[in-house]
Amino acid sequence: MITKITRKTENFVYETLKEAEGGHDWWHIQRVRNLAMNIGAKENADLFVVELGALLHDIADSKFHGGDEEIGPRTAREFLQQQKLESALIGHIEQIVRHISFKGEKHKQAFRSKELDVIQDADRLDALGAIGIARAFNYGGHAGRLIYKPTVKPQKNMNREEYKNNTSPTINHFYEKLLLLKERMNTPTGKSLAEHRHQYMVNFLEEFFGEWDGER
Ligand code: ADP
Ligand code: NI
């Protein structure tokens, strides 16, 4: 059910992100929202929270705001307060926005809920499969990276700084991140969708290297 608040949130997010770069634009939000609603229904999550959380999850990415990790949760909270939602609900969605892009480093994720699990799965799934491949090469082109360079080997286990400064070819990103995501899904529904998208990327890479070597 689309409520008045959902509509207002949708408008707010659309207006804020309509000029954003291709990987995090309005259509990423729309895909994550649809996927999260689909997963959330199967996982019996609170779909009102899932929809608002998915809509607001990238409202202000720290990458584009000088590393300020609080700007996203703050923007979401301020918007929801104007809508006069219950404070527990606002607090929950604020926590979702704060913890959505947990990078799985040494420390444990400090907040979890079923709704966050669902939205996080949807966000990760949008980096996989056909869409994930399109986004990766779009990002690589935007950042001036090569498609592939055989002499530059993928580097796993980079720290946050190395990951940020890494300028390796886009194919390496599959080995450094995308192929690892299927092991990090939270919900059974998310895991099974990830399996399919993962296999699609594995097939893509096999085809890619076959063509690269002139074998097909
Ligand atoms: P998040 O959604 O966790 O903020 P990112 O901003 O890192 O993810 O990535 C957004 C999109 O750009 C994803 O689809 C991701 O795979 C892609 N991307 C990020 N870094 C790279 C990279 N080094 N090479 C290719 N694609 C990338
Ligand atoms: Ni996202």
PDB file of N, CA and C in Angstrom, residues 71-161:
ATOM      1  N   ILE A  71      25.905  12.535   7.689  1.00  0.00           N
ATOM      2  CA  ILE A  71      25.002  13.402   6.925  1.00  0.00           C
ATOM      3  C   ILE A  71      23.777  12.639   6.404  1.00  0.00           C
ATOM      4  N   GLY A  72      23.959  11.377   6.014  1.00  0.00           N
ATOM      5  CA  GLY A  72      22.832  10.569   5.531  1.00  0.00           C
ATOM      6  C   GLY A  72      21.771  10.357   6.610  1.00  0.00           C
ATOM      7  N   PRO A  73      22.163   9.731   7.751  1.00  0.00           N
ATOM      8  CA  PRO A  73      21.177   9.522   8.824  1.00  0.00           C
ATOM      9  C   PRO A  73      20.532  10.832   9.299  1.00  0.00           C
ATOM     10  N   ARG A  74      21.306  11.894   9.335  1.00  0.00           N
ATOM     11  CA  ARG A  74      20.761  13.175   9.809  1.00  0.00           C
ATOM     12  C   ARG A  74      19.707  13.710   8.827  1.00  0.00           C
ATOM     13  N   THR A  75      20.035  13.652   7.546  1.00  0.00           N
ATOM     14  CA  THR A  75      19.090  14.137   6.533  1.00  0.00           C
ATOM     15  C   THR A  75      17.790  13.330   6.588  1.00  0.00           C
ATOM     16  N   ALA A  76      17.921  12.010   6.734  1.00  0.00           N
ATOM     17  CA  ALA A  76      16.731  11.148   6.811  1.00  0.00           C
ATOM     18  C   ALA A  76      15.899  11.516   8.038  1.00  0.00           C
ATOM     19  N   ARG A  77      16.569  11.670   9.178  1.00  0.00           N
ATOM     20  CA  ARG A  77      15.835  11.979  10.418  1.00  0.00           C
ATOM     21  C   ARG A  77      15.113  13.320  10.291  1.00  0.00           C
ATOM     22  N   GLU A  78      15.823  14.332   9.785  1.00  0.00           N
ATOM     23  CA  GLU A  78      15.199  15.652   9.687  1.00  0.00           C
ATOM     24  C   GLU A  78      13.971  15.616   8.776  1.00  0.00           C
ATOM     25  N   PHE A  79      14.103  14.899   7.681  1.00  0.00           N
ATOM     26  CA  PHE A  79      12.958  14.789   6.773  1.00  0.00           C
ATOM     27  C   PHE A  79      11.781  14.097   7.467  1.00  0.00           C
ATOM     28  N   LEU A  80      12.063  12.972   8.140  1.00  0.00           N
ATOM     29  CA  LEU A  80      10.963  12.202   8.752  1.00  0.00           C
ATOM     30  C   LEU A  80      10.322  12.958   9.919  1.00  0.00           C
ATOM     31  N   GLN A  81      11.122  13.760  10.624  1.00  0.00           N
ATOM     32  CA  GLN A  81      10.552  14.557  11.720  1.00  0.00           C
ATOM     33  C   GLN A  81       9.534  15.556  11.188  1.00  0.00           C
ATOM     34  N   GLN A  82       9.823  16.095  10.011  1.00  0.00           N
ATOM     35  CA  GLN A  82       8.860  17.037   9.424  1.00  0.00           C
ATOM     36  C   GLN A  82       7.551  16.337   9.057  1.00  0.00           C
ATOM     37  N   GLN A  83       7.628  15.018   8.855  1.00  0.00           N
ATOM     38  CA  GLN A  83       6.410  14.276   8.484  1.00  0.00           C
ATOM     39  C   GLN A  83       5.633  13.833   9.720  1.00  0.00           C
ATOM     40  N   LYS A  84       6.155  14.171  10.889  1.00  0.00           N
ATOM     41  CA  LYS A  84       5.483  13.861  12.155  1.00  0.00           C
ATOM     42  C   LYS A  84       5.249  12.355  12.349  1.00  0.00           C
ATOM     43  N   LEU A  85       6.241  11.571  11.971  1.00  0.00           N
ATOM     44  CA  LEU A  85       6.147  10.139  12.241  1.00  0.00           C
ATOM     45  C   LEU A  85       6.498   9.877  13.695  1.00  0.00           C
ATOM     46  N   GLU A  86       6.088   8.745  14.177  1.00  0.00           N
ATOM     47  CA  GLU A  86       6.413   8.293  15.533  1.00  0.00           C
ATOM     48  C   GLU A  86       7.934   8.256  15.739  1.00  0.00           C
ATOM     49  N   SER A  87       8.386   8.629  16.927  1.00  0.00           N
ATOM     50  CA  SER A  87       9.841   8.755  17.070  1.00  0.00           C
ATOM     51  C   SER A  87      10.566   7.400  17.010  1.00  0.00           C
ATOM     52  N   ALA A  88       9.919   6.329  17.458  1.00  0.00           N
ATOM     53  CA  ALA A  88      10.591   5.015  17.379  1.00  0.00           C
ATOM     54  C   ALA A  88      10.832   4.616  15.917  1.00  0.00           C
ATOM     55  N   LEU A  89       9.866   4.928  15.104  1.00  0.00           N
ATOM     56  CA  LEU A  89       9.966   4.621  13.674  1.00  0.00           C
ATOM     57  C   LEU A  89      11.075   5.455  13.021  1.00  0.00           C
ATOM     58  N   ILE A  90      11.114   6.730  13.372  1.00  0.00           N
ATOM     59  CA  ILE A  90      12.166   7.608  12.840  1.00  0.00           C
ATOM     60  C   ILE A  90      13.534   7.082  13.260  1.00  0.00           C
ATOM     61  N   GLY A  91      13.633   6.697  14.549  1.00  0.00           N
ATOM     62  CA  GLY A  91      14.910   6.186  15.060  1.00  0.00           C
ATOM     63  C   GLY A  91      15.349   4.944  14.299  1.00  0.00           C
ATOM     64  N   HIS A  92      14.410   4.070  14.015  1.00  0.00           N
ATOM     65  CA  HIS A  92      14.740   2.827  13.306  1.00  0.00           C
ATOM     66  C   HIS A  92      15.260   3.134  11.895  1.00  0.00           C
ATOM     67  N   ILE A  93      14.559   4.010  11.191  1.00  0.00           N
ATOM     68  CA  ILE A  93      14.972   4.313   9.808  1.00  0.00           C
ATOM     69  C   ILE A  93      16.319   5.054   9.795  1.00  0.00           C
ATOM     70  N   GLU A  94      16.507   5.907  10.779  1.00  0.00           N
ATOM     71  CA  GLU A  94      17.802   6.603  10.895  1.00  0.00           C
ATOM     72  C   GLU A  94      18.935   5.575  11.076  1.00  0.00           C
ATOM     73  N   GLN A  95      18.701   4.561  11.905  1.00  0.00           N
ATOM     74  CA  GLN A  95      19.715   3.517  12.116  1.00  0.00           C
ATOM     75  C   GLN A  95      19.955   2.705  10.831  1.00  0.00           C
ATOM     76  N   ILE A  96      18.887   2.471  10.096  1.00  0.00           N
ATOM     77  CA  ILE A  96      19.028   1.748   8.818  1.00  0.00           C
ATOM     78  C   ILE A  96      19.957   2.531   7.884  1.00  0.00           C
ATOM     79  N   VAL A  97      19.723   3.829   7.764  1.00  0.00           N
ATOM     80  CA  VAL A  97      20.544   4.649   6.861  1.00  0.00           C
ATOM     81  C   VAL A  97      21.997   4.697   7.357  1.00  0.00           C
ATOM     82  N   ARG A  98      22.157   4.714   8.674  1.00  0.00           N
ATOM     83  CA  ARG A  98      23.521   4.790   9.231  1.00  0.00           C
ATOM     84  C   ARG A  98      24.316   3.516   8.959  1.00  0.00           C
ATOM     85  N   HIS A  99      23.635   2.370   9.003  1.00  0.00           N
ATOM     86  CA  HIS A  99      24.370   1.104   8.970  1.00  0.00           C
ATOM     87  C   HIS A  99      24.284   0.349   7.652  1.00  0.00           C
ATOM     88  N   ILE A 100      23.587   0.911   6.677  1.00  0.00           N
ATOM     89  CA  ILE A 100      23.342   0.180   5.426  1.00  0.00           C
ATOM     90  C   ILE A 100      24.631  -0.222   4.718  1.00  0.00           C
ATOM     91  N   SER A 101      25.638   0.655   4.722  1.00  0.00           N
ATOM     92  CA  SER A 101      26.792   0.310   3.899  1.00  0.00           C
ATOM     93  C   SER A 101      27.938  -0.214   4.744  1.00  0.00           C
ATOM     94  N   PHE A 102      27.576  -1.014   5.732  1.00  0.00           N
ATOM     95  CA  PHE A 102      28.568  -1.689   6.557  1.00  0.00           C
ATOM     96  C   PHE A 102      29.525  -2.462   5.661  1.00  0.00           C
ATOM     97  N   LYS A 103      30.827  -2.196   5.825  1.00  0.00           N
ATOM     98  CA  LYS A 103      31.798  -2.779   4.911  1.00  0.00           C
ATOM     99  C   LYS A 103      32.388  -4.093   5.421  1.00  0.00           C
ATOM    100  N   GLY A 104      31.905  -4.547   6.576  1.00  0.00           N
ATOM    101  CA  GLY A 104      32.347  -5.851   7.065  1.00  0.00           C
ATOM    102  C   GLY A 104      33.810  -5.916   7.424  1.00  0.00           C
ATOM    103  N   GLU A 105      34.321  -4.821   7.986  1.00  0.00           N
ATOM    104  CA  GLU A 105      35.718  -4.890   8.408  1.00  0.00           C
ATOM    105  C   GLU A 105      35.777  -5.571   9.776  1.00  0.00           C
ATOM    106  N   LYS A 106      36.843  -5.332  10.510  1.00  0.00           N
ATOM    107  CA  LYS A 106      37.051  -6.137  11.723  1.00  0.00           C
ATOM    108  C   LYS A 106      35.919  -6.052  12.745  1.00  0.00           C
ATOM    109  N   HIS A 107      35.403  -4.838  12.967  1.00  0.00           N
ATOM    110  CA  HIS A 107      34.375  -4.696  14.003  1.00  0.00           C
ATOM    111  C   HIS A 107      33.032  -5.267  13.538  1.00  0.00           C
ATOM    112  N   LYS A 108      32.155  -5.474  14.501  1.00  0.00           N
ATOM    113  CA  LYS A 108      30.830  -6.032  14.209  1.00  0.00           C
ATOM    114  C   LYS A 108      29.869  -4.905  13.878  1.00  0.00           C
ATOM    115  N   GLN A 109      28.911  -5.191  13.025  1.00  0.00           N
ATOM    116  CA  GLN A 109      27.908  -4.179  12.702  1.00  0.00           C
ATOM    117  C   GLN A 109      27.125  -3.832  13.973  1.00  0.00           C
ATOM    118  N   ALA A 110      27.052  -2.533  14.297  1.00  0.00           N
ATOM    119  CA  ALA A 110      26.543  -2.114  15.608  1.00  0.00           C
ATOM    120  C   ALA A 110      25.025  -2.093  15.718  1.00  0.00           C
ATOM    121  N   PHE A 111      24.327  -2.222  14.616  1.00  0.00           N
ATOM    122  CA  PHE A 111      22.864  -2.250  14.680  1.00  0.00           C
ATOM    123  C   PHE A 111      22.354  -3.241  13.650  1.00  0.00           C
ATOM    124  N   ARG A 112      21.366  -4.030  14.031  1.00  0.00           N
ATOM    125  CA  ARG A 112      20.733  -4.930  13.056  1.00  0.00           C
ATOM    126  C   ARG A 112      19.238  -4.990  13.291  1.00  0.00           C
ATOM    127  N   SER A 113      18.496  -5.155  12.236  1.00  0.00           N
ATOM    128  CA  SER A 113      17.066  -5.444  12.348  1.00  0.00           C
ATOM    129  C   SER A 113      16.693  -6.200  11.083  1.00  0.00           C
ATOM    130  N   LYS A 114      15.556  -6.853  11.117  1.00  0.00           N
ATOM    131  CA  LYS A 114      15.136  -7.606   9.930  1.00  0.00           C
ATOM    132  C   LYS A 114      15.012  -6.667   8.724  1.00  0.00           C
ATOM    133  N   GLU A 115      14.481  -5.462   8.970  1.00  0.00           N
ATOM    134  CA  GLU A 115      14.271  -4.525   7.864  1.00  0.00           C
ATOM    135  C   GLU A 115      15.614  -4.062   7.292  1.00  0.00           C
ATOM    136  N   LEU A 116      16.596  -3.813   8.161  1.00  0.00           N
ATOM    137  CA  LEU A 116      17.928  -3.450   7.657  1.00  0.00           C
ATOM    138  C   LEU A 116      18.534  -4.623   6.868  1.00  0.00           C
ATOM    139  N   ASP A 117      18.392  -5.834   7.400  1.00  0.00           N
ATOM    140  CA  ASP A 117      18.907  -7.016   6.687  1.00  0.00           C
ATOM    141  C   ASP A 117      18.345  -7.077   5.261  1.00  0.00           C
ATOM    142  N   VAL A 118      17.056  -6.811   5.154  1.00  0.00           N
ATOM    143  CA  VAL A 118      16.383  -6.893   3.853  1.00  0.00           C
ATOM    144  C   VAL A 118      16.903  -5.811   2.897  1.00  0.00           C
ATOM    145  N   ILE A 119      16.999  -4.586   3.378  1.00  0.00           N
ATOM    146  CA  ILE A 119      17.429  -3.474   2.509  1.00  0.00           C
ATOM    147  C   ILE A 119      18.905  -3.647   2.119  1.00  0.00           C
ATOM    148  N   GLN A 120      19.706  -4.107   3.062  1.00  0.00           N
ATOM    149  CA  GLN A 120      21.125  -4.346   2.775  1.00  0.00           C
ATOM    150  C   GLN A 120      21.262  -5.424   1.685  1.00  0.00           C
ATOM    151  N   ASP A 121      20.471  -6.476   1.782  1.00  0.00           N
ATOM    152  CA  ASP A 121      20.494  -7.508   0.739  1.00  0.00           C
ATOM    153  C   ASP A 121      20.121  -6.905  -0.612  1.00  0.00           C
ATOM    154  N   ALA A 122      19.070  -6.096  -0.635  1.00  0.00           N
ATOM    155  CA  ALA A 122      18.619  -5.503  -1.902  1.00  0.00           C
ATOM    156  C   ALA A 122      19.707  -4.595  -2.474  1.00  0.00           C
ATOM    157  N   ASP A 123      20.360  -3.821  -1.627  1.00  0.00           N
ATOM    158  CA  ASP A 123      21.418  -2.908  -2.075  1.00  0.00           C
ATOM    159  C   ASP A 123      22.600  -3.706  -2.639  1.00  0.00           C
ATOM    160  N   ARG A 124      22.964  -4.794  -1.975  1.00  0.00           N
ATOM    161  CA  ARG A 124      24.073  -5.630  -2.465  1.00  0.00           C
ATOM    162  C   ARG A 124      23.690  -6.328  -3.762  1.00  0.00           C
ATOM    163  N   LEU A 125      22.443  -6.788  -3.845  1.00  0.00           N
ATOM    164  CA  LEU A 125      22.010  -7.460  -5.080  1.00  0.00           C
ATOM    165  C   LEU A 125      22.091  -6.527  -6.281  1.00  0.00           C
ATOM    166  N   ASP A 126      21.901  -5.237  -6.063  1.00  0.00           N
ATOM    167  CA  ASP A 126      21.957  -4.288  -7.186  1.00  0.00           C
ATOM    168  C   ASP A 126      23.392  -4.104  -7.694  1.00  0.00           C
ATOM    169  N   ALA A 127      24.368  -4.648  -6.964  1.00  0.00           N
ATOM    170  CA  ALA A 127      25.752  -4.629  -7.452  1.00  0.00           C
ATOM    171  C   ALA A 127      26.081  -5.933  -8.176  1.00  0.00           C
ATOM    172  N   LEU A 128      25.139  -6.868  -8.234  1.00  0.00           N
ATOM    173  CA  LEU A 128      25.366  -8.175  -8.856  1.00  0.00           C
ATOM    174  C   LEU A 128      24.566  -8.333 -10.152  1.00  0.00           C
ATOM    175  N   GLY A 129      24.827  -9.411 -10.863  1.00  0.00           N
ATOM    176  CA  GLY A 129      24.056  -9.742 -12.057  1.00  0.00           C
ATOM    177  C   GLY A 129      24.270  -8.763 -13.201  1.00  0.00           C
ATOM    178  N   ALA A 130      23.308  -8.728 -14.118  1.00  0.00           N
ATOM    179  CA  ALA A 130      23.420  -7.878 -15.308  1.00  0.00           C
ATOM    180  C   ALA A 130      23.528  -6.402 -14.909  1.00  0.00           C
ATOM    181  N   ILE A 131      22.714  -6.009 -13.949  1.00  0.00           N
ATOM    182  CA  ILE A 131      22.758  -4.618 -13.483  1.00  0.00           C
ATOM    183  C   ILE A 131      24.117  -4.334 -12.841  1.00  0.00           C
ATOM    184  N   GLY A 132      24.600  -5.280 -12.065  1.00  0.00           N
ATOM    185  CA  GLY A 132      25.892  -5.099 -11.393  1.00  0.00           C
ATOM    186  C   GLY A 132      27.023  -4.910 -12.406  1.00  0.00           C
ATOM    187  N   ILE A 133      26.996  -5.686 -13.488  1.00  0.00           N
ATOM    188  CA  ILE A 133      28.018  -5.564 -14.536  1.00  0.00           C
ATOM    189  C   ILE A 133      27.922  -4.173 -15.174  1.00  0.00           C
ATOM    190  N   ALA A 134      26.699  -3.759 -15.493  1.00  0.00           N
ATOM    191  CA  ALA A 134      26.506  -2.435 -16.100  1.00  0.00           C
ATOM    192  C   ALA A 134      27.016  -1.336 -15.165  1.00  0.00           C
ATOM    193  N   ARG A 135      26.685  -1.448 -13.887  1.00  0.00           N
ATOM    194  CA  ARG A 135      27.116  -0.420 -12.935  1.00  0.00           C
ATOM    195  C   ARG A 135      28.636  -0.391 -12.794  1.00  0.00           C
ATOM    196  N   ALA A 136      29.251  -1.570 -12.768  1.00  0.00           N
ATOM    197  CA  ALA A 136      30.707  -1.613 -12.588  1.00  0.00           C
ATOM    198  C   ALA A 136      31.415  -0.909 -13.751  1.00  0.00           C
ATOM    199  N   PHE A 137      31.007  -1.207 -14.981  1.00  0.00           N
ATOM    200  CA  PHE A 137      31.701  -0.580 -16.115  1.00  0.00           C
ATOM    201  C   PHE A 137      31.347   0.900 -16.242  1.00  0.00           C
ATOM    202  N   ASN A 138      30.169   1.241 -15.819  1.00  0.00           N
ATOM    203  CA  ASN A 138      29.801   2.659 -15.801  1.00  0.00           C
ATOM    204  C   ASN A 138      30.691   3.423 -14.813  1.00  0.00           C
ATOM    205  N   TYR A 139      30.852   2.836 -13.640  1.00  0.00           N
ATOM    206  CA  TYR A 139      31.699   3.449 -12.616  1.00  0.00           C
ATOM    207  C   TYR A 139      33.146   3.536 -13.099  1.00  0.00           C
ATOM    208  N   GLY A 140      33.631   2.438 -13.686  1.00  0.00           N
ATOM    209  CA  GLY A 140      35.013   2.405 -14.174  1.00  0.00           C
ATOM    210  C   GLY A 140      35.262   3.469 -15.237  1.00  0.00           C
ATOM    211  N   GLY A 141      34.312   3.614 -16.151  1.00  0.00           N
ATOM    212  CA  GLY A 141      34.438   4.629 -17.202  1.00  0.00           C
ATOM    213  C   GLY A 141      34.457   6.023 -16.598  1.00  0.00           C
ATOM    214  N   HIS A 142      33.551   6.234 -15.672  1.00  0.00           N
ATOM    215  CA  HIS A 142      33.440   7.511 -14.982  1.00  0.00           C
ATOM    216  C   HIS A 142      34.755   7.861 -14.265  1.00  0.00           C
ATOM    217  N   ALA A 143      35.392   6.835 -13.692  1.00  0.00           N
ATOM    218  CA  ALA A 143      36.634   7.045 -12.945  1.00  0.00           C
ATOM    219  C   ALA A 143      37.873   6.941 -13.846  1.00  0.00           C
ATOM    220  N   GLY A 144      37.684   6.783 -15.160  1.00  0.00           N
ATOM    221  CA  GLY A 144      38.813   6.729 -16.094  1.00  0.00           C
ATOM    222  C   GLY A 144      39.629   5.449 -16.001  1.00  0.00           C
ATOM    223  N   ARG A 145      38.999   4.365 -15.581  1.00  0.00           N
ATOM    224  CA  ARG A 145      39.752   3.106 -15.458  1.00  0.00           C
ATOM    225  C   ARG A 145      39.708   2.282 -16.732  1.00  0.00           C
ATOM    226  N   LEU A 146      40.722   1.422 -16.898  1.00  0.00           N
ATOM    227  CA  LEU A 146      40.717   0.491 -18.020  1.00  0.00           C
ATOM    228  C   LEU A 146      39.681  -0.595 -17.781  1.00  0.00           C
ATOM    229  N   ILE A 147      39.243  -1.234 -18.859  1.00  0.00           N
ATOM    230  CA  ILE A 147      38.350  -2.388 -18.719  1.00  0.00           C
ATOM    231  C   ILE A 147      39.128  -3.520 -18.042  1.00  0.00           C
ATOM    232  N   TYR A 148      40.306  -3.806 -18.592  1.00  0.00           N
ATOM    233  CA  TYR A 148      41.098  -4.921 -18.074  1.00  0.00           C
ATOM    234  C   TYR A 148      42.555  -4.710 -18.460  1.00  0.00           C
ATOM    235  N   LYS A 149      43.468  -5.139 -17.589  1.00  0.00           N
ATOM    236  CA  LYS A 149      44.889  -5.098 -17.899  1.00  0.00           C
ATOM    237  C   LYS A 149      45.519  -6.335 -17.265  1.00  0.00           C
ATOM    238  N   PRO A 150      45.942  -7.288 -18.104  1.00  0.00           N
ATOM    239  CA  PRO A 150      46.378  -8.592 -17.574  1.00  0.00           C
ATOM    240  C   PRO A 150      47.501  -8.504 -16.547  1.00  0.00           C
ATOM    241  N   THR A 151      48.334  -7.460 -16.611  1.00  0.00           N
ATOM    242  CA  THR A 151      49.466  -7.413 -15.682  1.00  0.00           C
ATOM    243  C   THR A 151      49.079  -6.882 -14.293  1.00  0.00           C
ATOM    244  N   VAL A 152      47.886  -6.332 -14.159  1.00  0.00           N
ATOM    245  CA  VAL A 152      47.478  -5.835 -12.832  1.00  0.00           C
ATOM    246  C   VAL A 152      46.575  -6.874 -12.168  1.00  0.00           C
ATOM    247  N   LYS A 153      47.110  -7.545 -11.155  1.00  0.00           N
ATOM    248  CA  LYS A 153      46.358  -8.626 -10.519  1.00  0.00           C
ATOM    249  C   LYS A 153      45.374  -8.075  -9.484  1.00  0.00           C
ATOM    250  N   PRO A 154      44.223  -8.738  -9.316  1.00  0.00           N
ATOM    251  CA  PRO A 154      43.278  -8.300  -8.277  1.00  0.00           C
ATOM    252  C   PRO A 154      43.914  -8.395  -6.896  1.00  0.00           C
ATOM    253  N   GLN A 155      43.511  -7.492  -6.039  1.00  0.00           N
ATOM    254  CA  GLN A 155      44.055  -7.444  -4.691  1.00  0.00           C
ATOM    255  C   GLN A 155      42.928  -7.666  -3.715  1.00  0.00           C
ATOM    256  N   LYS A 156      42.959  -8.769  -2.991  1.00  0.00           N
ATOM    257  CA  LYS A 156      41.924  -8.946  -1.962  1.00  0.00           C
ATOM    258  C   LYS A 156      42.464  -8.378  -0.662  1.00  0.00           C
ATOM    259  N   ASN A 157      41.600  -8.295   0.345  1.00  0.00           N
ATOM    260  CA  ASN A 157      42.009  -7.822   1.673  1.00  0.00           C
ATOM    261  C   ASN A 157      42.649  -6.451   1.681  1.00  0.00           C
ATOM    262  N   MET A 158      42.106  -5.525   0.910  1.00  0.00           N
ATOM    263  CA  MET A 158      42.608  -4.153   0.997  1.00  0.00           C
ATOM    264  C   MET A 158      41.995  -3.489   2.220  1.00  0.00           C
ATOM    265  N   ASN A 159      42.732  -2.586   2.837  1.00  0.00           N
ATOM    266  CA  ASN A 159      42.089  -1.818   3.899  1.00  0.00           C
ATOM    267  C   ASN A 159      41.306  -0.674   3.263  1.00  0.00           C
ATOM    268  N   ARG A 160      40.596   0.054   4.104  1.00  0.00           N
ATOM    269  CA  ARG A 160      39.690   1.084   3.605  1.00  0.00           C
ATOM    270  C   ARG A 160      40.419   2.116   2.736  1.00  0.00           C
ATOM    271  N   GLU A 161      41.615   2.504   3.177  1.00  0.00           N
ATOM    272  CA  GLU A 161      42.407   3.513   2.464  1.00  0.00           C
ATOM    273  C   GLU A 161      42.849   2.981   1.085  1.00  0.00           C
TER     274      GLU A 161
END
